[in-house]
mmCIF file of C-alpha atoms in Angstrom:
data_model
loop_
_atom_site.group_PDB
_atom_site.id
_atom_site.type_symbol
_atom_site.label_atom_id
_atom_site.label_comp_id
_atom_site.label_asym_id
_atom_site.label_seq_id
_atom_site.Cartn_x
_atom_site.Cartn_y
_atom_site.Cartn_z
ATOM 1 C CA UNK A 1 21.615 25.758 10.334
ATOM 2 C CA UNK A 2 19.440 25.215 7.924
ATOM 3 C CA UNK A 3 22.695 23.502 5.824
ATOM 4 C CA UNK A 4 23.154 21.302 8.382
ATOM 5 C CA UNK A 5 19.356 20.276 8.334
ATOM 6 C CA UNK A 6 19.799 19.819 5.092
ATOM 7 C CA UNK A 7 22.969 17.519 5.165
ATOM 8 C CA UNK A 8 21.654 15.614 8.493
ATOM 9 C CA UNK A 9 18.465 14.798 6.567
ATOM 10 C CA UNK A 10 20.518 13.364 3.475
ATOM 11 C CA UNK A 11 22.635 11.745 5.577
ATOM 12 C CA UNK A 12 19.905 9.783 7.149
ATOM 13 C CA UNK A 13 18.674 9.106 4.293
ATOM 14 C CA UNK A 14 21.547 7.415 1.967
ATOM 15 C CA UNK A 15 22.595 5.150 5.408
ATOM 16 C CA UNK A 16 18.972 3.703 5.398
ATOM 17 C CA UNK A 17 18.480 3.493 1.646
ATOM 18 C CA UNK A 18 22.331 1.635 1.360
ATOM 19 C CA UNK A 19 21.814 -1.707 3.136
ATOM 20 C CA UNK A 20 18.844 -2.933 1.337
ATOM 21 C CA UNK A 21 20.254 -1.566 -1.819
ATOM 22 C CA UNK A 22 23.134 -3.747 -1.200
ATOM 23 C CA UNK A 23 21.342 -6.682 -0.382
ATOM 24 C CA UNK A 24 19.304 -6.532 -3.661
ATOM 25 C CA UNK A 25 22.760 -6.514 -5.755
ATOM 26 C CA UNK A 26 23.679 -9.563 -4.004
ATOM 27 C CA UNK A 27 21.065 -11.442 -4.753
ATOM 28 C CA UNK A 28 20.662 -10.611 -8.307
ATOM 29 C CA UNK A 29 24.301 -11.153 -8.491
ATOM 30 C CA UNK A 30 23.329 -14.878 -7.185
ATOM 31 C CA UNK A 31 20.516 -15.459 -8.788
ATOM 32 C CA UNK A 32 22.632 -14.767 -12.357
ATOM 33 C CA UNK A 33 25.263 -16.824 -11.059
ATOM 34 C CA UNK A 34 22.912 -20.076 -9.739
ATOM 35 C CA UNK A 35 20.885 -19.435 -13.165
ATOM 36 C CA UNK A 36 24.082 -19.588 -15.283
ATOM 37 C CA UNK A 37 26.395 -22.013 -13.662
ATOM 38 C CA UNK A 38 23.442 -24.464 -12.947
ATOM 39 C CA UNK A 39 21.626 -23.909 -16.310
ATOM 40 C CA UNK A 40 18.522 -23.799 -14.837
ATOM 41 C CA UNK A 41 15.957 -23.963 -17.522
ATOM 42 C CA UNK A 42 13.631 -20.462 -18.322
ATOM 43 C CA UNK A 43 10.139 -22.212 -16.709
ATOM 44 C CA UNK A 44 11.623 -22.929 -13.708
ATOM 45 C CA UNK A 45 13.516 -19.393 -13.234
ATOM 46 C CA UNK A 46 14.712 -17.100 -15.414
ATOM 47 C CA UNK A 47 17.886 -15.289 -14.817
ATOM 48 C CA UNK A 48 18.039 -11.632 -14.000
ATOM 49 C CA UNK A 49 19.471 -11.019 -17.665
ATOM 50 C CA UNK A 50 16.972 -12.702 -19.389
ATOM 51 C CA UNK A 51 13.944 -10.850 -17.465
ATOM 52 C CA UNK A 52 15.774 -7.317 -17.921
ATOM 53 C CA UNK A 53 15.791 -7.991 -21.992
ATOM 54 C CA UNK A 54 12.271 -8.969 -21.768
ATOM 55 C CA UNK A 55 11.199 -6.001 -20.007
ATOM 56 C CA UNK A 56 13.173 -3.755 -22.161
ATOM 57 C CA UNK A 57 11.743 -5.852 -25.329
ATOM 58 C CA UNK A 58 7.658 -5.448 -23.921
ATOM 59 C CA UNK A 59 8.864 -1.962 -21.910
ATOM 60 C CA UNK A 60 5.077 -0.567 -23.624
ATOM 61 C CA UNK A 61 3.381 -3.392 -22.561
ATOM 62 C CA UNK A 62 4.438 -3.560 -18.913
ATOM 63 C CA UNK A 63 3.712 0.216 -18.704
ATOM 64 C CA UNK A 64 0.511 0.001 -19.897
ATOM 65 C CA UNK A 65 -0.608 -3.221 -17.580
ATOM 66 C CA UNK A 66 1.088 -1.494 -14.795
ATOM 67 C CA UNK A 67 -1.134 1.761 -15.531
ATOM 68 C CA UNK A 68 -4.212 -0.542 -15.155
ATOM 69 C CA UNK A 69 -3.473 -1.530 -12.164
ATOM 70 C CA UNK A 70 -2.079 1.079 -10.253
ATOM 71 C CA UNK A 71 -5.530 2.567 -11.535
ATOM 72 C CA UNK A 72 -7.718 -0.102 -9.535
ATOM 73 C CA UNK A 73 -5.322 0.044 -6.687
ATOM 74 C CA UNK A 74 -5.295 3.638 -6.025
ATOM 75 C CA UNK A 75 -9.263 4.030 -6.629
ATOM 76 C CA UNK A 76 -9.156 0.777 -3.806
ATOM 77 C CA UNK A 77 -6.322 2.528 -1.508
ATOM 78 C CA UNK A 78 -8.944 5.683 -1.837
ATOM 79 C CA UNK A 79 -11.916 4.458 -1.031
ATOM 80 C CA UNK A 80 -10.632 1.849 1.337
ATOM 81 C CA UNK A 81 -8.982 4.961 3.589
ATOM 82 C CA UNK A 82 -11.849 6.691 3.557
ATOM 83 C CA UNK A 83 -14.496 4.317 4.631
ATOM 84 C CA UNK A 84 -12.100 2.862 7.408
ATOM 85 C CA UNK A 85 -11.340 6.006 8.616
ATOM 86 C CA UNK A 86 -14.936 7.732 8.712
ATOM 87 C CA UNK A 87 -15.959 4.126 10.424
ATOM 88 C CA UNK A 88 -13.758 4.699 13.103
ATOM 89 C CA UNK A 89 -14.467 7.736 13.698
ATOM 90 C CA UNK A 90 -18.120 7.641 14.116
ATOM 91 C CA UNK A 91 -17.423 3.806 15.858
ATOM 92 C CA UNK A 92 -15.620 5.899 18.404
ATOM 93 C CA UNK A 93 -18.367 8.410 18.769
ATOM 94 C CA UNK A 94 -21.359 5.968 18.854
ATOM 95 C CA UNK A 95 -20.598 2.822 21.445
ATOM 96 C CA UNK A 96 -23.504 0.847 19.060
ATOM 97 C CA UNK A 97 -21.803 1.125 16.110
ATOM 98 C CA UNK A 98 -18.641 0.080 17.031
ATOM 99 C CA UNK A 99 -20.430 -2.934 18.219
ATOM 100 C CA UNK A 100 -21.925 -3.383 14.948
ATOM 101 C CA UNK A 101 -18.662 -2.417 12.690
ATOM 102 C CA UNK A 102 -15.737 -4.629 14.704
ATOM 103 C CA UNK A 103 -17.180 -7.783 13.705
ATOM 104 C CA UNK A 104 -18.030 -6.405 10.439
ATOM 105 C CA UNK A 105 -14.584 -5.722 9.730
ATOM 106 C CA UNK A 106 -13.229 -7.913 11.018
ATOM 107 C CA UNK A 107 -15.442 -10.477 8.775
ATOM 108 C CA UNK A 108 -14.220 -8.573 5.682
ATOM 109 C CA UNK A 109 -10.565 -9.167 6.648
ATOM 110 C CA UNK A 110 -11.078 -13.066 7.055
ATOM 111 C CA UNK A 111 -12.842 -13.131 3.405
ATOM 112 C CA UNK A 112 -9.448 -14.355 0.841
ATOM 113 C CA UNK A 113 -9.657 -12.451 -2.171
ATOM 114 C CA UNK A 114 -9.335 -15.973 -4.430
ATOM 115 C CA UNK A 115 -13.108 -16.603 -3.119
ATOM 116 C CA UNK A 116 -14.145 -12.711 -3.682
ATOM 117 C CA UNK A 117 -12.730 -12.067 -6.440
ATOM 118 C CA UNK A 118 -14.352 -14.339 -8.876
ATOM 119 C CA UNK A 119 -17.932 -14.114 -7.070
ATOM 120 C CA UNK A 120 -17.461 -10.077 -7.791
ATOM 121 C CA UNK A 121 -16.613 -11.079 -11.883
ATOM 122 C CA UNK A 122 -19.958 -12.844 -11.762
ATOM 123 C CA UNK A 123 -21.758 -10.496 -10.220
ATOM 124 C CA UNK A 124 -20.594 -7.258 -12.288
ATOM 125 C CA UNK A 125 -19.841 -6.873 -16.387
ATOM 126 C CA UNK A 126 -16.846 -8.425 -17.111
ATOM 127 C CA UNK A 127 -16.146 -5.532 -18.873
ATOM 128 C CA UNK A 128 -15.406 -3.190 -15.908
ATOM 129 C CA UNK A 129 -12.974 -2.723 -13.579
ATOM 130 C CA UNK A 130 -15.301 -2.617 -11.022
ATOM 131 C CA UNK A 131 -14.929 -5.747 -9.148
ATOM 132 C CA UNK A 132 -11.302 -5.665 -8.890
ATOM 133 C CA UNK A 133 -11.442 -1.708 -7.324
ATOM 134 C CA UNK A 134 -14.139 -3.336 -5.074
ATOM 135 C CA UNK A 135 -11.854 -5.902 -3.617
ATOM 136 C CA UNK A 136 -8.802 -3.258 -3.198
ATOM 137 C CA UNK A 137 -11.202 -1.398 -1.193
ATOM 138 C CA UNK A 138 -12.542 -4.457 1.179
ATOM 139 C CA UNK A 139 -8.890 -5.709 1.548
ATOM 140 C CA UNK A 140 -7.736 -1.630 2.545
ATOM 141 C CA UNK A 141 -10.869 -1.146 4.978
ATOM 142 C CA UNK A 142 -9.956 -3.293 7.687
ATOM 143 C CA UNK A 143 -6.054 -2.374 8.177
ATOM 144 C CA UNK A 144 -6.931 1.502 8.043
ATOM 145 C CA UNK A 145 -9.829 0.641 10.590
ATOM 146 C CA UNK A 146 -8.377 -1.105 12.878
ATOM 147 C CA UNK A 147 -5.271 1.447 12.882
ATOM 148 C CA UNK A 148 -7.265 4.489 13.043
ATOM 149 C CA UNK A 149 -9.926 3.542 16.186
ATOM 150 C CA UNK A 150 -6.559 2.391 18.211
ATOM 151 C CA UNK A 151 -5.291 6.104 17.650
ATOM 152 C CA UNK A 152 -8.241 7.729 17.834
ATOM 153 C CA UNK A 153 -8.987 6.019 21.219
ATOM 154 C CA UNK A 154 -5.776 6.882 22.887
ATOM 155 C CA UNK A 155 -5.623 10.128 22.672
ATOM 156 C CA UNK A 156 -4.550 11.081 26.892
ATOM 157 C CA UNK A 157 -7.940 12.240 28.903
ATOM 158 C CA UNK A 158 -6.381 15.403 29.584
ATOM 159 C CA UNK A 159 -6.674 16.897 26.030
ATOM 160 C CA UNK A 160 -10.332 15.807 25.827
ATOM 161 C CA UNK A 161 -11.089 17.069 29.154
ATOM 162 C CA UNK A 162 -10.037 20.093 28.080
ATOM 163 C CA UNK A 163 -11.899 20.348 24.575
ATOM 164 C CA UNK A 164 -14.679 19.754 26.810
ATOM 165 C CA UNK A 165 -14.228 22.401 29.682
ATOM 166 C CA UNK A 166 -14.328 25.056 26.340
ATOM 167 C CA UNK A 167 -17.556 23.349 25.832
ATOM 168 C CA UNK A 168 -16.307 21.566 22.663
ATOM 169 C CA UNK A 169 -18.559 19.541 20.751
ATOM 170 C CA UNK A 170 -17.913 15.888 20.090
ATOM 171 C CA UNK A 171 -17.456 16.195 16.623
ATOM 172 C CA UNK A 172 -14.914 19.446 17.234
ATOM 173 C CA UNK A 173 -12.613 17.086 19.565
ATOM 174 C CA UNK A 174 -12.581 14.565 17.147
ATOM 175 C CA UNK A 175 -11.597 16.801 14.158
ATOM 176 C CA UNK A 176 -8.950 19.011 16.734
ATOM 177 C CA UNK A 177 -7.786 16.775 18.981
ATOM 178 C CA UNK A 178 -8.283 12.792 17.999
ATOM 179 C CA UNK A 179 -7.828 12.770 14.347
ATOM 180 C CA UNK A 180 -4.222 14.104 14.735
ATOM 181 C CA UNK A 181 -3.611 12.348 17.667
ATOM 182 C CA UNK A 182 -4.336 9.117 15.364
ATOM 183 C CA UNK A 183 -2.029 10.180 12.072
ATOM 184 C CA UNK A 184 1.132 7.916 13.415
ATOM 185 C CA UNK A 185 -1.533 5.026 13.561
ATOM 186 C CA UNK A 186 -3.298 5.892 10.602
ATOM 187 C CA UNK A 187 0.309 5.758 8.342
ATOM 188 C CA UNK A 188 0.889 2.611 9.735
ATOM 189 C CA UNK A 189 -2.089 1.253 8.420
ATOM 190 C CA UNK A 190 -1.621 2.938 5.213
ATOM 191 C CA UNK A 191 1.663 1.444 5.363
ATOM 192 C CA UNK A 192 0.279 -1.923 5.098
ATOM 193 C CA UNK A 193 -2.911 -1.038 2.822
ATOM 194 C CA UNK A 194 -0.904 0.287 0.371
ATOM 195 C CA UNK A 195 0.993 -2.695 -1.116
ATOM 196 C CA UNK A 196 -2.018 -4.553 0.073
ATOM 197 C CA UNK A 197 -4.010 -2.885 -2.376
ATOM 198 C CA UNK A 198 -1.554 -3.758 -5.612
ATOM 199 C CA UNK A 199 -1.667 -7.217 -4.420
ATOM 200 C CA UNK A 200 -5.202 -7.641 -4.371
ATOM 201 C CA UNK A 201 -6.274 -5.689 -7.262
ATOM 202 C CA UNK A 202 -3.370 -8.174 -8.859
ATOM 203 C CA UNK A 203 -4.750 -10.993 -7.788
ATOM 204 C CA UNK A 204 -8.499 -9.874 -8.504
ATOM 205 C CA UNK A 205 -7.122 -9.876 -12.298
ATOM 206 C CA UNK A 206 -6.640 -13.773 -12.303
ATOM 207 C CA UNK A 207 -10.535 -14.420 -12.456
ATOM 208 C CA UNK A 208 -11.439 -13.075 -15.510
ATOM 209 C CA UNK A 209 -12.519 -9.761 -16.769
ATOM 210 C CA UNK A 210 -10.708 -7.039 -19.039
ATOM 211 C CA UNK A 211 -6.845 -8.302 -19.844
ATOM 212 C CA UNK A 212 -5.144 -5.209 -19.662
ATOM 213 C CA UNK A 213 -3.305 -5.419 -16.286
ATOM 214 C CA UNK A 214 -0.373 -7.369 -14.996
ATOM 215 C CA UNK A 215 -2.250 -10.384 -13.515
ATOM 216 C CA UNK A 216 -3.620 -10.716 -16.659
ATOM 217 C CA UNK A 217 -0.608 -10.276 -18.467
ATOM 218 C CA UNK A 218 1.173 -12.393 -16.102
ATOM 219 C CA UNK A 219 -0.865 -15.926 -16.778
ATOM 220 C CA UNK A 220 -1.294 -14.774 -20.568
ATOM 221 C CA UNK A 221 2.790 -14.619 -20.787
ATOM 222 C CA UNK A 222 3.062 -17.986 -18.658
ATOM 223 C CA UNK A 223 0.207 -19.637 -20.345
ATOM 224 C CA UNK A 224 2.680 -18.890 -23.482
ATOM 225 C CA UNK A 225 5.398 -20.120 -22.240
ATOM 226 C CA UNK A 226 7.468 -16.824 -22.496
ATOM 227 C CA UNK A 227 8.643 -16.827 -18.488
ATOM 228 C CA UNK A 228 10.851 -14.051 -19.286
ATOM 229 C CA UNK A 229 8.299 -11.902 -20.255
ATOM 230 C CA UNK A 230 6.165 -13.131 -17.240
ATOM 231 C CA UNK A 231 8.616 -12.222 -14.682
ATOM 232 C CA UNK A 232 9.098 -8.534 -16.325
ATOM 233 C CA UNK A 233 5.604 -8.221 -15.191
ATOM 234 C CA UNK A 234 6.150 -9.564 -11.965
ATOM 235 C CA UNK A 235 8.984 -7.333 -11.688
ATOM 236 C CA UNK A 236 7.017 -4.514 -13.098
ATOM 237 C CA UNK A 237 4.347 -5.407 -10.106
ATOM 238 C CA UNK A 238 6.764 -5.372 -7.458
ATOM 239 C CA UNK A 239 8.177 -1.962 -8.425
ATOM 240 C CA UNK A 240 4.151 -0.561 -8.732
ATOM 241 C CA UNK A 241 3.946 -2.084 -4.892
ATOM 242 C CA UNK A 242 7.058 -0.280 -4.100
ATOM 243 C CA UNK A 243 6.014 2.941 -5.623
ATOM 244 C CA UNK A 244 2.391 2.686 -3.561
ATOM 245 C CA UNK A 245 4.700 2.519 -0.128
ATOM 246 C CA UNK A 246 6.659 5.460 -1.360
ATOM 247 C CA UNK A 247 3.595 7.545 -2.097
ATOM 248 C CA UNK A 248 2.593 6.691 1.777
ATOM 249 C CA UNK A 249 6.034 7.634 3.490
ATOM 250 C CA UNK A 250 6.185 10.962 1.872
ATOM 251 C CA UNK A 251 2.937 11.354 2.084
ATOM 252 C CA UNK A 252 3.877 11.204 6.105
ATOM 253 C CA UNK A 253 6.942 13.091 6.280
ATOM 254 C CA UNK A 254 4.758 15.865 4.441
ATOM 255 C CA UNK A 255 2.271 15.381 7.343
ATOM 256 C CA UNK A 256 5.123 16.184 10.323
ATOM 257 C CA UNK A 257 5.417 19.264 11.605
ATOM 258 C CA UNK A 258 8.926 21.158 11.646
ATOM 259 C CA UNK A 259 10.007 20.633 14.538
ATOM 260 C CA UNK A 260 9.106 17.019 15.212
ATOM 261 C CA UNK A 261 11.797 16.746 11.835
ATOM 262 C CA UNK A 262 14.449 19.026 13.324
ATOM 263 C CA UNK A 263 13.867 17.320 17.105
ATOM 264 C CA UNK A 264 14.911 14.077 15.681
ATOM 265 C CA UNK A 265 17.453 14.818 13.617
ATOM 266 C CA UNK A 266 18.940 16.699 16.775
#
């Protein structure tokens, strides 16, 4: 059985990892062909050849700005999750401060990060990495928020009811009954906080401050006029985002219990 779990599962997983591998090959089999047979010039795009030798050329480089920023992204991602979800959770225990939090949060979600970002820089040293980990974190909060209250409030009355009837405290049927209820919300969320948080602690990095990541590499390489080596960076930001999703998908399948994995593959 427990071959056939085995086989099911890697099944399932080649058939949804093939199309979009395929569809990637295509288009970088395009892109070198439009690049080549057009002779499109470097600043307007680079082909896929040109950005692979410059990433094997500044491989150092790219891993060390990609280091920075995965830094500020995870600290964001971190602190992010865990304000959002200890908001909602007292929010759905206290009527008055979910009052007092939705249109808080929902504030911080309407703020763009080009108008944070550089009012943060002025605010802090530019010699931190503080303001950029502050804006991960504002841009994480509201997703994992607004994810977490919907699961936490629809957990079915019957389970509550009860929690209560074994004279449960409110805190104990949150922590037993609505904070697992609310993991499938809660991953989705994270599912969009996670690449969120690359993007804005990437974008946070155009404004000034230390030039060790790959925003700051990025407009340093452009400002150069070395596109290749720009769009290894971009590249090299696109497989960090990628990596942050990863992180959060087996971070839920670790989450599942047995035999919700052997019901589906059933």
């Amino acid at each position: 059985m427990s071959g056939r779990v085995r086989w099911a599962m890697r099944g399932g997983s080649v058939r949804g990892l093939l199309p979009p591998v395929v569809v990637g090959i295509i288009v970088l089999v395009a892109w070198q062909l439009l690049t080549t047979a057009a002779r499109v010039p470097s600043y307007l795009l680079p082909s896929p050849t040109a950005i692979w030798d410059a990433l094997r050329a500044n491989a150092a480089n790219v891993t060390e700005a990609a280091l920075a920023t995965g830094a500020n992204a995870l600290v964001g991602l971190l602190a992010g999750a865990t304000l959002g979800i200890v908001a909602a959770t007292v929010a759905v225990r206290f009527r008055v401060v979910d009052g007092l939090l939705g249109p808080l949060a929902a504030a911080a979600a309407a703020v763009p990060i080009v108008a944070l970002a550089p009012l943060l820089n002025s605010m802090y040293s530019t010699t931190t990495d503080l303001p950029r980990r502050l804006v991960a974190t504002i841009v994480v909060f509201f997703p994992i928020y607004v994810s977490t209250i919907k699961g936490l409030r629809q957990v079915p009355a019957v389970h509550t009811d009860l929690m209560i009837a074994y004279a449960a405290t409110g805190w104990q049927i949150t922590r037993a009954v609505r904070l697992p209820a609310a993991l499938p919300h809660l991953f989705t969320g994270l599912r969009i906080a996670a690449p969120g948080a690359v993007i804005a602690a990437l974008i946070a990095e155009y404004f000034g401050g230390l030039q060790h990541g790959l925003g700051s590499r990025i407009i340093s390489a452009a400002a150069n006029t070395a596109y290749p080596r720009a769009w290894a960076y971009v590249v090299a930001s696109m497989a960090l985002g990628l990596i942050f999703l990863g992180g959060v998908l087996l971070l839920e399948q670790l989450t599942r219990r047995p035999r919700t994995i052997f019901r589906s593959i059933r």
